[in-house]
Amino acid sequence: MDKETLLNHELVPKHEILSEKDAKKILEKYGITKKELPKIKTNDPVIKAIDAEEGDVIEITRDSPTAGKTKYYRVVIPA
Amino acid sequence: MIEKEIGEISFRLMDPETVREMSAIRVVVPDIYDDAGYPIEGGLMDLKMGVVNPGLRCKTCGGRKDTCPGHFGHIELVRPVIHVGFGRKIYDLLRTTCSECGKITLTEEKVKEIEKEPEKGIYQFRKIRNKAKKREKCPHCEAEQKKIEFIKPTSYRENGQRLRPNEIRERLERIPEEHLEPLNISKENKPEWMILTVLPVPPATTRPSITLESGDRSEDDLTHKLIDLLRINQRLADNLSAGAPQPIIEDLWDLLQYHVTTFMNNSTTGIPAAKHRSGKSLQTLFERIKGKEGRIKGNLTGKRVNFSGRSVISPDPSISIGEVGMPLEMAEELTVPMKVTKKNIEKAKEYIENEEHPKANYVKRPTGEKIKITEFNKEELIEELEPGYTVERQLKDGDPVIFNRQPSLHRQSMMAHRAKIMPGKTIRINDGIAIPYNADFDGDEMNVHIPQTTEAQVEADNLLRVSENLLSPKDGEILAGHQDYVTGLAVMTTKGTKFTKKETLRLLKKAGINKLPGDKDKKEYTGREIISELIPNSIDMEGKSNLSEEKVKIEDGQIKTGTLDENTFGPGGKLTREIADEEGVEEARRFIDRIGRVTVEALMMKGHTITMKDYELDEKINKERKKIIKKKEDEAKKDIKAYKEGRLEPYPGKTEKETLEAKVREKMSEINSELKDLVYRSFDPKNPGVIMTKSGARGDWKNLVQMSSALGQAAVEGKRLEKGYKGRILPHQKRETLSPQDRGFIPNSFLEGLTPIQLFQNAMDGRDSEIDKGLNTRDSGYLYKRAANALIDLKVEQDKTVRSASNQIIQFNYGEDKIHPQNTRGEVGIDIKKIKNKVLKEKK
Ligand SMILES: [Mg+2]
Ligand SMILES: [Zn+2]
Ligand SMILES: [Zn+2]
């Protein structure tokens, strides 16, 4: 599947790479290090499509049946 | 607290050198004590392996009975033996590697190729093994590969020739290190360590001997086993040095293998278990760990506890759902510690003084010494008592206790109740709280636990209290109240139910109300008026009713219209929920208590019972019933005829037979629903059975139909009956008729009685559903357990993140909306409209 189709697929929520600064903010907000974040592997199709690298923090914006929209964060780890 | 994080735990084979290094002594003497009862040097209880007898000192660490942790010893095996745990792995290695050069019998290219494939670890090894075992020639040294056979658990043959452990060991030694990874063996292991040359002897502390009352000493099973093992080892050594003939050596060797095997695992399949003289199997290493009574499930995951009790439960509607009736005998045994202070010292002395129930059982000195209070030391102890002491007093009314019924499937399986001491031997509970425990009174037993610290008492009382658990954490629905209470409510609030002044007073007295409803003195009061007295004035609501045409309407706590039933009260009841919302859970609990007492009293006044006659159909209705059954049966017969003549149009994707079955089953279930309508239409709404069914107190329309009209279709495995004899269910039937009645449709009612054939058909259905129930509870129970274990350490933190025990974030916002479902109202979630109306009303 090509990049565009993949990222625009209705079952694929929005994935964004957070800037170093924003990532730090998130970690500070929850009082954690990257180790405590949920993970996503470098070989994940979305990660490849958005050109994220190991150590990047990804912000995922999903539709939620209870909250409308919800944010989720994952750190990219080697496959 | 020092926190340390375990990075990893790795398991590996233990090499013989490590065994010798960690050993405190080489054990050689197959005996334990000398004639003087002193441990023999070099024997199995040698003091170098630790002490189990008081008074002696450990020769390794110098510690005594309770300070020496115990130390391993070792036995040098005269001949190597197979480790049972690795029988299969050794077999695999022998088949996969060359008997001459030890390399994998595949070319290096082939191995590389397999390594590139996605399967790793054991799966990769299996692939390699499956290819290699077929090779008849080694591609590296051209040696011919013979067929290896594995005779479980520890023997191997090559072309019918016995392969001895020493020979196997030599072969495993030849496997080159770089071939270990594709064989799924990690670098720190050497495959030859799977063959034992030296055996660790567990410390004496892990197999302590016990002194019986008679003064005789009884040894642990492991020690017994080790004695046998040592004896054979010694005999084998003697025979070897004496140059005994080969067959004798072989036999002894096999015997040594047997002892080493059973020392580790005495439930190995394929060999007889080692037994005591009494015939009981020995408990060796494997049996100590495995299973329900084993170390893991029996001692680590689950333990026996003190300060707990268990008894049969029985119902008592006069106590609160927040209370539990504790048998006096139990209360006299269970104690609550009471720290003596300046403030309570007089009270404590009183407890010690008391001759009867709430008295003190023990006094604990600040030194930790515990003294049982007797008639004789009583005065002394009172004299001695001062702040700092602890008095263990008996359980008394009002103490919080944790009450539990297994299986503890959800939070509400363990709730805190207030103790109420009662005569009798059973634990009493209000049956209004039986539902969350899934308890009934057909012999169910339940457990109580007495919290032992102030913190535990407060915590139990605040978090586990029944009223705190009235709302289901799943969806905020009410969990308590049922059956008789619902029936009673339905009877009382039916339009036209009246009570005399005297009766009204008696009913209200049960709820602790001493005055009549309303201002005026009336001759008669309706049930609705009486129940309205129990509903807080803040309640305004509208709701469904199964029993009355009108909706249930409550204004300012007064029932205006409608008959109350399961929709308003009991599990999922909206009225109770409303009270919990408006007045708090404690008030809701009180409401359930009072409704329980009043309705039960009302039922006793009015009387509520069923009889056979209630389920008789009058002539006209009976005719109608027969017509319904006949009509549908005829329709089904038509389909059967069509099928037999090959005229039946099959449903898409179904065979003709399947189509016929589906059609007939459809007809039969139509009979059920038509009979249901008939029953509901013809029965008097005041029929007690109908009241119970419609109000949702107990039973459903199926029970009514089966008693009065027809049992309906008997089914096994979801299909019409088909098993039994060839082409028929019972030998009394014609073959291949396929007719509704021959295949389990029962047009008779329980009231009419069944024919012998019908009885068997019903029994088939009954047995099938009983089996089904058993399987389903087992499967779903296991599934639940796995889900619960996976989620057990997850916790919602203060910042509303969900985190695991190792602080891993699982969810950033609990449930994505940060709302506890207990605080929601079903599908509405949070009812903003209601909150708005309430606020506006308050403003006015
Ligand atoms: Mg039961
Ligand atoms: Zn020691
Ligand atoms: Zn070879």
Tab-separated table of C-alpha atoms in Angstrom, chain A residues 30 32 35-39 64-67 70-73, chain B residues 5 799 801 803 806-813 815-817:
chain	number	residue	atom	x	y	z
A	30	TYR	CA	3.099	12.313	33.270
A	32	ILE	CA	7.843	9.480	33.260
A	35	LYS	CA	10.708	3.792	29.039
A	36	GLU	CA	7.235	4.029	30.557
A	37	LEU	CA	5.532	5.086	27.331
A	38	PRO	CA	3.642	2.585	25.220
A	39	LYS	CA	5.748	1.430	22.300
A	64	SER	CA	-13.254	7.626	20.792
A	65	PRO	CA	-16.764	6.323	21.444
A	66	THR	CA	-16.682	7.840	24.921
A	67	ALA	CA	-14.677	11.039	24.545
A	70	THR	CA	-8.516	11.125	22.371
A	71	LYS	CA	-4.733	11.419	22.332
A	72	TYR	CA	-2.298	8.581	22.785
A	73	TYR	CA	1.476	8.606	22.818
B	5	GLU	CA	14.616	-3.543	39.550
B	799	ASP	CA	-3.779	11.904	37.088
B	801	THR	CA	-3.699	7.533	33.666
B	803	ARG	CA	-0.548	2.271	34.720
B	806	SER	CA	6.046	-1.228	36.757
B	807	ASN	CA	4.612	2.232	36.050
B	808	GLN	CA	4.153	1.539	32.339
B	809	ILE	CA	1.394	3.708	30.947
B	810	ILE	CA	-1.414	1.623	29.508
B	811	GLN	CA	-3.950	4.358	28.852
B	812	PHE	CA	-3.430	8.115	29.102
B	813	ASN	CA	-7.012	8.903	30.025
B	815	GLY	CA	-11.663	4.986	29.536
B	816	GLU	CA	-10.650	7.893	27.255
B	817	ASP	CA	-13.230	10.108	28.978
